[in-house]
Each structure stands twice: as C-alpha cells, then as structure tokens.
PDB file of C-alpha atoms in Angstrom:
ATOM      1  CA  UNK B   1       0.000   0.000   0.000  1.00  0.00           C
ATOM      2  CA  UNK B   2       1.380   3.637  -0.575  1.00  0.00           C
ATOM      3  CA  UNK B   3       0.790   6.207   1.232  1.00  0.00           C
ATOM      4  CA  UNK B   4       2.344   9.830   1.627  1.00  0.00           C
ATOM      5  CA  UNK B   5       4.401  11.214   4.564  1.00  0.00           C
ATOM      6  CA  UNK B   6       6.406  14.243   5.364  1.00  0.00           C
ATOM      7  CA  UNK B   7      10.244  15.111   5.208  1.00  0.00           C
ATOM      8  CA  UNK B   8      12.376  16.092   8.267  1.00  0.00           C
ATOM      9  CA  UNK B   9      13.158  19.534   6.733  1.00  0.00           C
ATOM     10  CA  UNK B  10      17.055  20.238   6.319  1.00  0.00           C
ATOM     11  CA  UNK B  11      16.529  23.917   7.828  1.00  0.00           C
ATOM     12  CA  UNK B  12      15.313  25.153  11.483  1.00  0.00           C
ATOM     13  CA  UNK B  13      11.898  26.161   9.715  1.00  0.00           C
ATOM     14  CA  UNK B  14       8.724  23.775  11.476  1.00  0.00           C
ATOM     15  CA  UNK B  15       7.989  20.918   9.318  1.00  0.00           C
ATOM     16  CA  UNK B  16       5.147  20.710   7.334  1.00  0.00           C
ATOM     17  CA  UNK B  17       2.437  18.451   9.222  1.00  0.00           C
ATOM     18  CA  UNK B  18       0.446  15.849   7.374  1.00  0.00           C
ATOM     19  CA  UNK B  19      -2.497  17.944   6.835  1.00  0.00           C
ATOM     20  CA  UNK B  20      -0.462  20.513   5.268  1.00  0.00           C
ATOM     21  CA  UNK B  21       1.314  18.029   3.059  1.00  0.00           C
ATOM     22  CA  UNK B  22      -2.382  16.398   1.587  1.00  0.00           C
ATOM     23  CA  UNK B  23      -3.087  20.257   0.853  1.00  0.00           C
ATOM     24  CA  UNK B  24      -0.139  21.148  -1.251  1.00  0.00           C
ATOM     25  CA  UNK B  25      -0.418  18.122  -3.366  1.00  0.00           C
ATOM     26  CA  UNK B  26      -3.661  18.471  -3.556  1.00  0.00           C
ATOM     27  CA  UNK B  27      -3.561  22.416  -4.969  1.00  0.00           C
ATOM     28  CA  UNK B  28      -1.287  20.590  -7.126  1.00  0.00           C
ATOM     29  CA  UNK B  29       1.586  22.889  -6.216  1.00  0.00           C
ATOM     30  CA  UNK B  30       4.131  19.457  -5.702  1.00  0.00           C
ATOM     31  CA  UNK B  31       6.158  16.881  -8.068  1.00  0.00           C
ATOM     32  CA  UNK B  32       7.115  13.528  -7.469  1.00  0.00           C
ATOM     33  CA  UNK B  33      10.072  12.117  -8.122  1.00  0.00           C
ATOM     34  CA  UNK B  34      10.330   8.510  -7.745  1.00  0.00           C
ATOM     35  CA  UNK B  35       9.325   8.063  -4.179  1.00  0.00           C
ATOM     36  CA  UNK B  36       9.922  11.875  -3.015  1.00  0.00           C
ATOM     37  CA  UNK B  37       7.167  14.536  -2.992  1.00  0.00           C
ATOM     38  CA  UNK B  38       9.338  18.277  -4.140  1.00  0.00           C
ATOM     39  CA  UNK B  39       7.527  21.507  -3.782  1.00  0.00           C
ATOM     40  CA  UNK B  40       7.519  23.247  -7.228  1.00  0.00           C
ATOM     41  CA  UNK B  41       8.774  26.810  -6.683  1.00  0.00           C
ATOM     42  CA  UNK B  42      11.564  25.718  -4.181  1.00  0.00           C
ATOM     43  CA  UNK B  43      12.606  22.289  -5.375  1.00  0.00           C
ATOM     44  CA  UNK B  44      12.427  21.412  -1.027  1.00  0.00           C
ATOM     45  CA  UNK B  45      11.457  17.573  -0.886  1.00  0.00           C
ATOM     46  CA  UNK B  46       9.147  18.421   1.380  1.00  0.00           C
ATOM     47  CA  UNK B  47       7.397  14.851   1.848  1.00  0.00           C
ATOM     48  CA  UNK B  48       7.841  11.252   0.528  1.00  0.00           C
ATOM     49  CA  UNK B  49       5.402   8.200  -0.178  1.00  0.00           C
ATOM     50  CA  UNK B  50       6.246   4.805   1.945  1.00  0.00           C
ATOM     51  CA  UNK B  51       5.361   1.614   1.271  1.00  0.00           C
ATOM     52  CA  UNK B  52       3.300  -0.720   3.315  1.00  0.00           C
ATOM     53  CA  UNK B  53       1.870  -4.407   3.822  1.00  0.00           C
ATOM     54  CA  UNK B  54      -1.673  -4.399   3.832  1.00  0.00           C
ATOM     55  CA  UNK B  55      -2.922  -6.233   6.593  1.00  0.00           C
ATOM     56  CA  UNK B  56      -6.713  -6.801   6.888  1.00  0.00           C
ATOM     57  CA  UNK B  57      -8.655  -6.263  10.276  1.00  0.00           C
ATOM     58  CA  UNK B  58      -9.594  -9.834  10.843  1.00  0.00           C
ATOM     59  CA  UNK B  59     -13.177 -10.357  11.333  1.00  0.00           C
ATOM     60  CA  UNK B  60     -15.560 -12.985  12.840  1.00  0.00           C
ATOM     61  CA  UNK B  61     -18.630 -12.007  11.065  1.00  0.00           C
ATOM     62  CA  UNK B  62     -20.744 -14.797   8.583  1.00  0.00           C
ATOM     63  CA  UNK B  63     -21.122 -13.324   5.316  1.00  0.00           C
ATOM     64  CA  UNK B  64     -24.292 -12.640   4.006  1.00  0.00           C
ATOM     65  CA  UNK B  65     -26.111 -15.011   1.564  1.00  0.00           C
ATOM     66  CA  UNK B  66     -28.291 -13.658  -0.671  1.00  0.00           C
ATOM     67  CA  UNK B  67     -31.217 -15.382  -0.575  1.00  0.00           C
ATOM     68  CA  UNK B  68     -33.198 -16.553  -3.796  1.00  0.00           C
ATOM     69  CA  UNK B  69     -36.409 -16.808  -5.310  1.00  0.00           C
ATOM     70  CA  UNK B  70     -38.277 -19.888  -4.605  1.00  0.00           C
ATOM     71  CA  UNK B  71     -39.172 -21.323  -7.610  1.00  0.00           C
ATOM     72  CA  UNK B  72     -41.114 -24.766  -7.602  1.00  0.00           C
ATOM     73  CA  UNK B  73     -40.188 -26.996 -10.569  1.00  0.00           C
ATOM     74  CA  UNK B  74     -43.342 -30.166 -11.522  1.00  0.00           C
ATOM     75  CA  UNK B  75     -43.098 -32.358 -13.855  1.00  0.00           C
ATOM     76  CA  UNK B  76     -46.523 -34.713 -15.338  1.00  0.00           C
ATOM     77  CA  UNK B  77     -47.970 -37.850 -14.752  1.00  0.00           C
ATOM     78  CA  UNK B  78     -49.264 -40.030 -17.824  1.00  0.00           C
ATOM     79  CA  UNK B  79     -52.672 -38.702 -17.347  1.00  0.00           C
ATOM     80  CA  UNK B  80     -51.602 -35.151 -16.932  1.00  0.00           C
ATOM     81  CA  UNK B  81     -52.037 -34.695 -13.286  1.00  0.00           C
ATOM     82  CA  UNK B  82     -49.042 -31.723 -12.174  1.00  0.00           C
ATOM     83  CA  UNK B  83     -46.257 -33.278  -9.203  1.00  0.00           C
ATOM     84  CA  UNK B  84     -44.094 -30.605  -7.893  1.00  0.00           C
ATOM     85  CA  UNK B  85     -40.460 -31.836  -7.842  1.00  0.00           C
ATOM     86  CA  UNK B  86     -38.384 -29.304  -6.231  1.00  0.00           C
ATOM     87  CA  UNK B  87     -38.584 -28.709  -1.945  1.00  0.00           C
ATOM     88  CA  UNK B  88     -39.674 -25.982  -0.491  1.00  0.00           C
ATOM     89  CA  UNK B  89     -37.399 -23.026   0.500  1.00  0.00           C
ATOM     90  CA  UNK B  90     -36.937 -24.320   4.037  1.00  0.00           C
ATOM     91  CA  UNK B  91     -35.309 -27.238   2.773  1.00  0.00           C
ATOM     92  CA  UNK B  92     -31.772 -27.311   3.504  1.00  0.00           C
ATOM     93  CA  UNK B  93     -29.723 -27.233   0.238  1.00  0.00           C
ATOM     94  CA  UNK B  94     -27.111 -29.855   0.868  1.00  0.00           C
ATOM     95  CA  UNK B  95     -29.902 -32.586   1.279  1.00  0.00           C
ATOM     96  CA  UNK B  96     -31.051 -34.769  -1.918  1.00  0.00           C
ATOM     97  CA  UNK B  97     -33.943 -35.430  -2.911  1.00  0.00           C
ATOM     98  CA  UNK B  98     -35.388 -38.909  -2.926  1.00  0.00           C
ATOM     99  CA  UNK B  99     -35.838 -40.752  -6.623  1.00  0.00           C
ATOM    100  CA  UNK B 100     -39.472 -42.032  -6.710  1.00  0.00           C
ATOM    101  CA  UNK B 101     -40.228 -44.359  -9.040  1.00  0.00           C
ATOM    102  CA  UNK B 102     -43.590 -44.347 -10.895  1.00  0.00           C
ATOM    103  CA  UNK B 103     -45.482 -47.245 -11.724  1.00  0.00           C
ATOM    104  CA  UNK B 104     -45.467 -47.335 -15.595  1.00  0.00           C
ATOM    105  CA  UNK B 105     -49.057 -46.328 -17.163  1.00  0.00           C
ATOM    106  CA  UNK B 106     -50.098 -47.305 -20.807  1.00  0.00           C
ATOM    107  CA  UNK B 107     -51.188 -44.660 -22.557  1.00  0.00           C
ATOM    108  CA  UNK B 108     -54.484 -43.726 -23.162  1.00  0.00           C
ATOM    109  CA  UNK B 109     -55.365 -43.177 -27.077  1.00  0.00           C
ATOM    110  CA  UNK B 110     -57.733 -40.694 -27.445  1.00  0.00           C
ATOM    111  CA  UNK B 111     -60.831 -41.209 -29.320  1.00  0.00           C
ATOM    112  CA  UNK B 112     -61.255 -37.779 -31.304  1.00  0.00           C
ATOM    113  CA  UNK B 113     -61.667 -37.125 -34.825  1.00  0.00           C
ATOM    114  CA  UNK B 114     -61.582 -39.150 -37.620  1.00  0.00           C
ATOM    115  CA  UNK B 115     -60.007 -42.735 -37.268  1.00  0.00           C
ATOM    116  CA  UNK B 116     -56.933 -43.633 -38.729  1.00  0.00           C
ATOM    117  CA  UNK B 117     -57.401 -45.459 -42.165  1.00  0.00           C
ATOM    118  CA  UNK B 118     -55.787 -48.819 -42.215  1.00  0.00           C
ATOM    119  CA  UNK B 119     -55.668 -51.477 -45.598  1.00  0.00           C
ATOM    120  CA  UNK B 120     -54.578 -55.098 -44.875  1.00  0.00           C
ATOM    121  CA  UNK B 121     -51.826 -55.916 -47.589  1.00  0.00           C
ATOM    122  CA  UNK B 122     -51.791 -59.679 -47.975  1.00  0.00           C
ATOM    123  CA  UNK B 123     -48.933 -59.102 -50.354  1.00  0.00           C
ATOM    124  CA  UNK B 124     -46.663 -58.196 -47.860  1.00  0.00           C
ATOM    125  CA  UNK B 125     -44.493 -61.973 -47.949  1.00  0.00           C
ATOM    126  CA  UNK B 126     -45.373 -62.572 -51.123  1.00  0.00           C
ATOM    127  CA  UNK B 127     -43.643 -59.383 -52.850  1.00  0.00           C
ATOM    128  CA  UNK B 128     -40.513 -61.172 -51.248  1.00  0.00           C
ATOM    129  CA  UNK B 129     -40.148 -64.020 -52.934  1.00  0.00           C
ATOM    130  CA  UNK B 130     -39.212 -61.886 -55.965  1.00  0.00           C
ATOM    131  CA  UNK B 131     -36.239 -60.612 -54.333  1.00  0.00           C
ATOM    132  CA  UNK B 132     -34.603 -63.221 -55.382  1.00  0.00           C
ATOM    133  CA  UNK B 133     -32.689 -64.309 -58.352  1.00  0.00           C
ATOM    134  CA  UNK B 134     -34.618 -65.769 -61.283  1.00  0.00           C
ATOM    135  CA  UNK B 135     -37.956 -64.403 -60.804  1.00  0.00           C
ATOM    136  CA  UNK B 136     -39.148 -61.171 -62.498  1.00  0.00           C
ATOM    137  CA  UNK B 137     -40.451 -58.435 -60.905  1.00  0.00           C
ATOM    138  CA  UNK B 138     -41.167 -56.211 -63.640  1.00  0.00           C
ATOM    139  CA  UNK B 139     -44.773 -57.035 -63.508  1.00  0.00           C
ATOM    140  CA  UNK B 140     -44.309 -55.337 -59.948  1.00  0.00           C
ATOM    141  CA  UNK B 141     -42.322 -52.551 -60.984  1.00  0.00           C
ATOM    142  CA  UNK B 142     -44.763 -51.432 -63.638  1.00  0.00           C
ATOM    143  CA  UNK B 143     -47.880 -51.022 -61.115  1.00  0.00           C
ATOM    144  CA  UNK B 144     -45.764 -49.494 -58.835  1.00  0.00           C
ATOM    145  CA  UNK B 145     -44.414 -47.068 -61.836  1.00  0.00           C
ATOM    146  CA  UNK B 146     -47.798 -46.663 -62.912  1.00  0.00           C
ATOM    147  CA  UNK B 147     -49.582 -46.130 -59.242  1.00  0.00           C
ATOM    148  CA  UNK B 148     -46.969 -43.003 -59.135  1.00  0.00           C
ATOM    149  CA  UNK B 149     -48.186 -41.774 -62.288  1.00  0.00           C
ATOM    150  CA  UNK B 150     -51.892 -41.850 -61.186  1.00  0.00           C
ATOM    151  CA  UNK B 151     -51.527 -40.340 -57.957  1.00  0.00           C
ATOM    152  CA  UNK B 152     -50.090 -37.666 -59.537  1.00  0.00           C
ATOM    153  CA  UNK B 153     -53.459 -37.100 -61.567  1.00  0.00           C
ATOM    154  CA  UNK B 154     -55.265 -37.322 -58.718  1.00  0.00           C
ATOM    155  CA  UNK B 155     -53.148 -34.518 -56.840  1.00  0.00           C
ATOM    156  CA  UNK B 156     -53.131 -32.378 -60.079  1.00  0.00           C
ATOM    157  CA  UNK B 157     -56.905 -32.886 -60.990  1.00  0.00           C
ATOM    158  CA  UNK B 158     -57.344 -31.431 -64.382  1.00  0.00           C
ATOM    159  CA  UNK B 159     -53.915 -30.559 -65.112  1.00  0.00           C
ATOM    160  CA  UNK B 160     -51.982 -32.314 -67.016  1.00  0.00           C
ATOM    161  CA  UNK B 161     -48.999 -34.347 -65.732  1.00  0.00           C
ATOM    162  CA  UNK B 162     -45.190 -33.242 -66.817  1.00  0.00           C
ATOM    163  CA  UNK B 163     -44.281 -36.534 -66.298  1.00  0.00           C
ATOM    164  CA  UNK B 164     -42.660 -35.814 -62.895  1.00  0.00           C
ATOM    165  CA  UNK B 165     -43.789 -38.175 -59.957  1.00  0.00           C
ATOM    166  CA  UNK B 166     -44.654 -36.923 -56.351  1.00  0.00           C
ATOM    167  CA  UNK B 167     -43.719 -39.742 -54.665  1.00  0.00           C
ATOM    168  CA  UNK B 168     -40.454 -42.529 -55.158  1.00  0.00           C
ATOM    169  CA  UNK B 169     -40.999 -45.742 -56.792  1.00  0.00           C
ATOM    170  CA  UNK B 170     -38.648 -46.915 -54.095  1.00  0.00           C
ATOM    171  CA  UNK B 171     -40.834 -45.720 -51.364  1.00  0.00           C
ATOM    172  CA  UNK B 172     -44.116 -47.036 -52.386  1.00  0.00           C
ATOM    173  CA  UNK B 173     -42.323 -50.918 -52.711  1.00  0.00           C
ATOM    174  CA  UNK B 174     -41.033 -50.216 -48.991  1.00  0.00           C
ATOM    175  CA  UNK B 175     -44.622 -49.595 -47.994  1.00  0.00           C
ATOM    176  CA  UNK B 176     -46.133 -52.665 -49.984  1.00  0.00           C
ATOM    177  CA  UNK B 177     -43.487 -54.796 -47.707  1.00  0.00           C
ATOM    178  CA  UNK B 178     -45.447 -53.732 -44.867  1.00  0.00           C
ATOM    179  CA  UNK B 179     -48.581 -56.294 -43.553  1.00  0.00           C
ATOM    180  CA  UNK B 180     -50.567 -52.846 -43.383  1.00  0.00           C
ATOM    181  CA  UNK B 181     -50.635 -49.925 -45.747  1.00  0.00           C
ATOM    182  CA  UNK B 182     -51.530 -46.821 -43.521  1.00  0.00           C
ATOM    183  CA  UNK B 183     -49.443 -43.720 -42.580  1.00  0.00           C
ATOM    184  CA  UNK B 184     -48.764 -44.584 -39.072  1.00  0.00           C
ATOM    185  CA  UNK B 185     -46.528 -47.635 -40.333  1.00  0.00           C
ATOM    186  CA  UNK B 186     -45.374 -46.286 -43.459  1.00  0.00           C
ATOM    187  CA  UNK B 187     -44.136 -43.103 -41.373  1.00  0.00           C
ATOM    188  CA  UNK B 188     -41.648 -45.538 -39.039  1.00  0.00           C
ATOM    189  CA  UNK B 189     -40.121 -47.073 -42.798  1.00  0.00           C
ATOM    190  CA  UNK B 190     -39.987 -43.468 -45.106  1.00  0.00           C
ATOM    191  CA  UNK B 191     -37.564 -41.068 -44.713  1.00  0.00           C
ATOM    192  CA  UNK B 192     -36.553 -37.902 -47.534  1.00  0.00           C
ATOM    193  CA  UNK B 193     -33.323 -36.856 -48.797  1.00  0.00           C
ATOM    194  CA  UNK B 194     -31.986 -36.007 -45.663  1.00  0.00           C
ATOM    195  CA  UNK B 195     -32.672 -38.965 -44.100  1.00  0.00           C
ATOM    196  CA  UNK B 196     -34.758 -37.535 -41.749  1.00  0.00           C
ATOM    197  CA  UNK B 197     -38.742 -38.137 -41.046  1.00  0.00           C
ATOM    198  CA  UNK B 198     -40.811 -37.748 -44.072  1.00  0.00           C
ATOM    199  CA  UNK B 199     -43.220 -35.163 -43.667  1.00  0.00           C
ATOM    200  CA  UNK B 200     -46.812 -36.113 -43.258  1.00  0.00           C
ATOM    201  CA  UNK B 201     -48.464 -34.893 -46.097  1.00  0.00           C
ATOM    202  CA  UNK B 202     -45.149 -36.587 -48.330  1.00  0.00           C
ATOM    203  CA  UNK B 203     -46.415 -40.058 -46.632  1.00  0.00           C
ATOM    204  CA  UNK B 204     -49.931 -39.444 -47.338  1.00  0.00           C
ATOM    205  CA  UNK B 205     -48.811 -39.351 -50.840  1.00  0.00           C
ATOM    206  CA  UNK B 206     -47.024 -42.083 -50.470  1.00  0.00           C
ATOM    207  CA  UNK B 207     -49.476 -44.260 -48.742  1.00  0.00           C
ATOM    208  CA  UNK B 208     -51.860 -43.387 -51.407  1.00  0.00           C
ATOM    209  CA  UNK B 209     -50.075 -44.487 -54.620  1.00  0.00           C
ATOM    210  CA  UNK B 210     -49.191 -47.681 -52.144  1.00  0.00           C
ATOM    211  CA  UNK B 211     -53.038 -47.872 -51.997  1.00  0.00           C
ATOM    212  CA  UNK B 212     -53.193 -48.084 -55.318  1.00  0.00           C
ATOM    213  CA  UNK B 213     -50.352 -50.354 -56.623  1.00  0.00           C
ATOM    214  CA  UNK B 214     -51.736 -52.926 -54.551  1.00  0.00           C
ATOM    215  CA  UNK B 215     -55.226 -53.130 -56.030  1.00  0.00           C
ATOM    216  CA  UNK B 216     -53.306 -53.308 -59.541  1.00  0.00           C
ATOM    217  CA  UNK B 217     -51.479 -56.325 -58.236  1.00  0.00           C
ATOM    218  CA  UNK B 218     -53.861 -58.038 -56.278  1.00  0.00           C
ATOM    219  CA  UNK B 219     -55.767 -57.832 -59.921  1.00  0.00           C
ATOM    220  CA  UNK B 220     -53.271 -59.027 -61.829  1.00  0.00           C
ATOM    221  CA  UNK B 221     -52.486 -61.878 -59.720  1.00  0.00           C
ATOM    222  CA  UNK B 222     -56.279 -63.138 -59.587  1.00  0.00           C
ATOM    223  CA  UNK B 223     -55.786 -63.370 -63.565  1.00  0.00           C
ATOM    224  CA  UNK B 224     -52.024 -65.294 -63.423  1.00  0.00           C
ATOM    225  CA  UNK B 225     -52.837 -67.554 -60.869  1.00  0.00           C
ATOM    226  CA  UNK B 226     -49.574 -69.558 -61.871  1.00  0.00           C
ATOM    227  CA  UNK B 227     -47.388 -66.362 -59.900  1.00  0.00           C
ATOM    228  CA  UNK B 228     -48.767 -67.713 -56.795  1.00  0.00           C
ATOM    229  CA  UNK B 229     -48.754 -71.625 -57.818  1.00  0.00           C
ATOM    230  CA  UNK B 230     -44.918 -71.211 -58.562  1.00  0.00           C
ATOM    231  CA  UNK B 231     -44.453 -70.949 -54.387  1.00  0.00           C
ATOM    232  CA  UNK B 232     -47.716 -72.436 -53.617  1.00  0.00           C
ATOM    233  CA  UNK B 233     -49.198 -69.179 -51.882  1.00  0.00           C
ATOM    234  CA  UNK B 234     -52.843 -68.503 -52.100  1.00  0.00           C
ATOM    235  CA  UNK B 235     -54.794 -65.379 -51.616  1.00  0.00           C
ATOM    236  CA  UNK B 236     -58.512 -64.437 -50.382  1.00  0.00           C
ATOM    237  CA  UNK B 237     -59.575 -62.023 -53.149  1.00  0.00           C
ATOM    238  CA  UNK B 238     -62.858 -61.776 -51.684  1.00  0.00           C
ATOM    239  CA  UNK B 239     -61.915 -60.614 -48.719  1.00  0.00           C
ATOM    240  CA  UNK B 240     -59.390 -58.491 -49.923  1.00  0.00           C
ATOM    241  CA  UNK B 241     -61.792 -56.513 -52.368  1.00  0.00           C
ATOM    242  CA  UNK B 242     -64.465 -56.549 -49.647  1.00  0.00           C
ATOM    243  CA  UNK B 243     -62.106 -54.810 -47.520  1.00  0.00           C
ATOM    244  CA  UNK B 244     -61.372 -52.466 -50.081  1.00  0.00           C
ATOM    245  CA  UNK B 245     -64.687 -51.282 -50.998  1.00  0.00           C
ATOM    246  CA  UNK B 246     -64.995 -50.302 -47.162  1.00  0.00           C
ATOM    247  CA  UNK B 247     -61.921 -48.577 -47.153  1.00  0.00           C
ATOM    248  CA  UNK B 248     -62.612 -46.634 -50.137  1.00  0.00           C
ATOM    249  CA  UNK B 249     -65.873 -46.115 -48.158  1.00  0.00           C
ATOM    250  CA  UNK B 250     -63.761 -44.404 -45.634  1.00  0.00           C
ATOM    251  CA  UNK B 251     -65.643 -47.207 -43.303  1.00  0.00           C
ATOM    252  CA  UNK B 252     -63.451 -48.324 -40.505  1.00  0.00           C
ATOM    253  CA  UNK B 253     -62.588 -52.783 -39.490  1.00  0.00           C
ATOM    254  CA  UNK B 254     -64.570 -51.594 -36.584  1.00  0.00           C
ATOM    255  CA  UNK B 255     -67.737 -50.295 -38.078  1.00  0.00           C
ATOM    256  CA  UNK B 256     -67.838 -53.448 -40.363  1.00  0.00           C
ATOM    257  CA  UNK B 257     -67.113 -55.952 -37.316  1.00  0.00           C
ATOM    258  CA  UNK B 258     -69.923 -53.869 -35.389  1.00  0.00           C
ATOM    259  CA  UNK B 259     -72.825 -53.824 -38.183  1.00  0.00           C
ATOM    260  CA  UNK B 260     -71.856 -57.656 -38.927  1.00  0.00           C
ATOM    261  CA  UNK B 261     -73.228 -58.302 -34.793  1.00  0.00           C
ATOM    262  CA  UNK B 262     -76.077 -56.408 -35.158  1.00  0.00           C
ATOM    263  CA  UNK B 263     -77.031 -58.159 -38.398  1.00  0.00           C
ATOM    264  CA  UNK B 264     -76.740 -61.293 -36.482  1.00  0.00           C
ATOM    265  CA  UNK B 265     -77.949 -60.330 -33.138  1.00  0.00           C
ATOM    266  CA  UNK B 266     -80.509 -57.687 -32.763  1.00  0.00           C
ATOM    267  CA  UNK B 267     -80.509 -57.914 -29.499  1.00  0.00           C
ATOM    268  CA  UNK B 268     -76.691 -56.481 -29.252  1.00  0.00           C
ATOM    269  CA  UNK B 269     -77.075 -53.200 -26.824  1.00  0.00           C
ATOM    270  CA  UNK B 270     -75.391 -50.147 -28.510  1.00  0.00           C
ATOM    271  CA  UNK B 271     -73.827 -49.499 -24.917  1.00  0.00           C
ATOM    272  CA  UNK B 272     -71.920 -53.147 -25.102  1.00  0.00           C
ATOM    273  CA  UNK B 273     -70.556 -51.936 -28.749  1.00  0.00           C
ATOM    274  CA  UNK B 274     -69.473 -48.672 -27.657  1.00  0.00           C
ATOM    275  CA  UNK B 275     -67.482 -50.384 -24.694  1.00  0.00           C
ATOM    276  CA  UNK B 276     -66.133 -53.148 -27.106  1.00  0.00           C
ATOM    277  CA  UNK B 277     -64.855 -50.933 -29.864  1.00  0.00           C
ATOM    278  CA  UNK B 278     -63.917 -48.296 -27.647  1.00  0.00           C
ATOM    279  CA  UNK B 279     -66.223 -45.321 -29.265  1.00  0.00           C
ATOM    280  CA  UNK B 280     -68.518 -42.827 -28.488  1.00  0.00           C
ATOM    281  CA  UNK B 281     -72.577 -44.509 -27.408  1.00  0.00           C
ATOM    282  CA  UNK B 282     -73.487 -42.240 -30.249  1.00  0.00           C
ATOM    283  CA  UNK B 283     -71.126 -43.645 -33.521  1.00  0.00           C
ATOM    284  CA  UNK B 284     -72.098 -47.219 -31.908  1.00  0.00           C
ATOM    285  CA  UNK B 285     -76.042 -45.828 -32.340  1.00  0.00           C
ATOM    286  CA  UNK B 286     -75.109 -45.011 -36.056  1.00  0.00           C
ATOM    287  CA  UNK B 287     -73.549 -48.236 -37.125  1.00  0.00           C
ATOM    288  CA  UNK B 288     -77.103 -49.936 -35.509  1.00  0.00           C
ATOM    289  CA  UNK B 289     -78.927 -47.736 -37.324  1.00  0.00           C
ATOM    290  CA  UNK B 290     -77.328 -48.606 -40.525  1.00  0.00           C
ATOM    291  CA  UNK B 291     -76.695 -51.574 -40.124  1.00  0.00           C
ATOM    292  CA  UNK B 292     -80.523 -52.955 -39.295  1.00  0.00           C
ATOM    293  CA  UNK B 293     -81.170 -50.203 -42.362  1.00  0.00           C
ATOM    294  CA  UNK B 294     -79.898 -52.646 -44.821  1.00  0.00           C
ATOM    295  CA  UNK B 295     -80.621 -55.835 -42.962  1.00  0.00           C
TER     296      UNK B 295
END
C-alpha cells in the first residue's frame, strides 16, 4: 500500500504536518520524483510516499447469503395430473432429494376425430419371394411405376402431368413390404433426402399411390394364378376386395365388425358396442342404425 508522509526539513523552519502536506499536493503545487514529494517553486522535498503491507482487520462475522427466489419446478404424470419436484425453500440445500419411481401407465389413445385409415396388404411376404434371383419383378415394378403416375393425376386434378412423380418408386415398394398400408406404419419405414422423417403430407402421398399399386397387383395376380402356384401361396380375393370397398368407403374394421353383430344379433345393446370398440354410445347408435337399415 502507498501512502504519503512528510520530510524532516534540512533547515530550522517547522515541518510541514500531514495535513499541510495532503493540501499542497492536492492544490497541485508538488512533483514527485520517484518516491519523493518536491515543492515546485523551491525544489524542497518536502514529503515522501512509503510503502506498506496491507494487513486486513480480521473479522468474525458470517457473510451474508443472498437469498433466492423460490421457484417450484413439476413435472406430469401419464394422465396429466401436475407433481411438484423441487422442496420448499426451508429445505436445507445440501440434502437430496429422494428418486421415486412411478409405476409405468399405458397410454391412453384418445378417441377424437376421424379414425386412422388402415388397408390389410396380404402381399406383404409374397412381394418377397421376388427378391430373389430368377424371378421377375417387372410385372411389380410397372404397377408401382404406374400407381406413381396416377396419384399424380389425382393430386393435379385437371392438369396435365409433366411426367414428374410426387412420390419414389422406391418408397411405395417399402410400404407394400409392410402387412398394413396406412401412414402410421409407413411413417416408421420413409424417410426424404436427408434422411430424416418424411413429412406427413409426403407419406400421405405415399401411402396413397401404395393404396393403389396394390389393387393393380392383387388384380393381376387373380388373372395369373400360376405367380402364386410357382411358391404355392394362395390369396382371399374376396376378402381383400371386400375390404377395399370399405376402405374406399372411408368405413373403418370396426364399423364393419360392429354392423356384422347387429345383423346377427338384434338384441346387441349399442352401450356393449361402444365399450367393445372403444367409441362414443353415439357412432355405436349409427352403425345400428345402418346396419338394421340394410338388414
């Protein structure tokens, strides 16, 4: 630490006293030189600046802790009921908190809007057999090729095609591998150029020309029986276009299944359907309706 002092003067005239000193540097009427404080108009060293360890004052004081905000943190259970996680503010902060472990909860699907669309593909192990060498699959190639094609005409409505395809041939055979042709499956196997997740409307698209390449093969194959006889696979045709015709419907497996038992049993309560199918008392009162409509 420095600090200034005065200088034993070298005549019999007082010395200056400390206070005196401060004041004459201060009026700015002294010099320093290296450590020594010289008046200006006499060139007396009239004062000097020491040097000094800095010792502090010891103290027995706790220093203050600023105290925070309380701010309580929650996290969710499965059916959205709040938990706060964090303790209160009396808490002490070096203790931990306990890890609770929740029981695991399915999830419960909610029955809103429109259900999701689903087409059984009974193609699904068959397409694979003509991944192998020696079999042709340019019967497959040219529904798929030509499924693109008409999607596109469907998107563009009167306009006429450029020849361009919305969707990849490539993608629409990943989707026919699949046991059901519906965006929530087809979204797990498509990906775009990035290889990220194919946006939604992109797998509609997809799903769609999918839709369509398998009627073309499912027709094609119920006129060249001998495809299937080569690795003795057979195929319910019946079923299959039954199912489409529903689907194209926009009817759900549900609402089929459900008018099918109260065809058969009029005695079936709409409450029992609603419970079995898991929808509203009301759709279950519609597919009664309809169904003992054309009974």
């Amino acid at each position: 630490m420095l600090h200034a002092t005065t200088w034993p003067p070298l005549t019999d005239i007082n010395p200056l006293t400390l206070a005196q000193l401060r004041q004459a540097r201060d009026e700015n009427r002294t010099l320093r030189v290296d450590n020594l404080i010289v008046e200006k108009q006499t060139g007396e060293i009239i004062g000097c600046y020491v040097h000094s360890q800095l010792t502090p004052e010891p103290y027995n004081y706790l220093p203050q802790v600023k105290a925070t905000a309380y701010r309580p943190n929650f996290t969710m259970f499965d059916d959205g009921t709040p938990l706060e996680m964090t303790a209160g503010p009396e808490a002490s902060q070096q203790s931990s908190a306990d890890i609770i472990q929740f029981p695991q909860q399915a999830l419960l699907a909610s029955n809103a809007g429109r259900p999701v669309a689903v087409l059984t593909n009974p193609l699904a192990g068959f397409l694979q057999y003509f991944n192998f060498d020696g079999y042709s699959a340019d019967w497959i190639d040219g529904y798929i090729i030509g499924a693109c094609g008409i999607q596109v005409e469907h998107e563009s409505g009167l306009t006429a095609t450029t020849g361009r395809f919305n969707v990849s041939p490539s993608d629409v055979r990943r989707v026919l591998y699949q046991s059901e042709i519906c965006t929530e499956s087809a979204a797990t196997a498509l990906c775009n150029h990035n290889l990220e997740p194919m946006g939604v409307r992109q797998v509609e698209r997809v799903v769609q020309a999918a839709r369509i390449a398998l009627g073309g093969l499912m027709r094609h194959l119920e006129g060249h029986p001998e495809l299937m006889e080569q690795f003795e696979y057979t195929l319910d045709f019946e079923a299959f276009w039954k199912e489409r015709s529903a689907y194209l419907r926009g009817e759900s497996p549900d609402n089929a299944e459900a008018m099918k038992l109260f065809r058969q049993d009029q005695t079936v309560t709409v409450t029992a359907v609603a419970k079995r199918f898991g929808v509203h008392r009301n759709t279950a009162g519609n597919w009664k309706r309809e169904a003992l409509m054309h009974n």
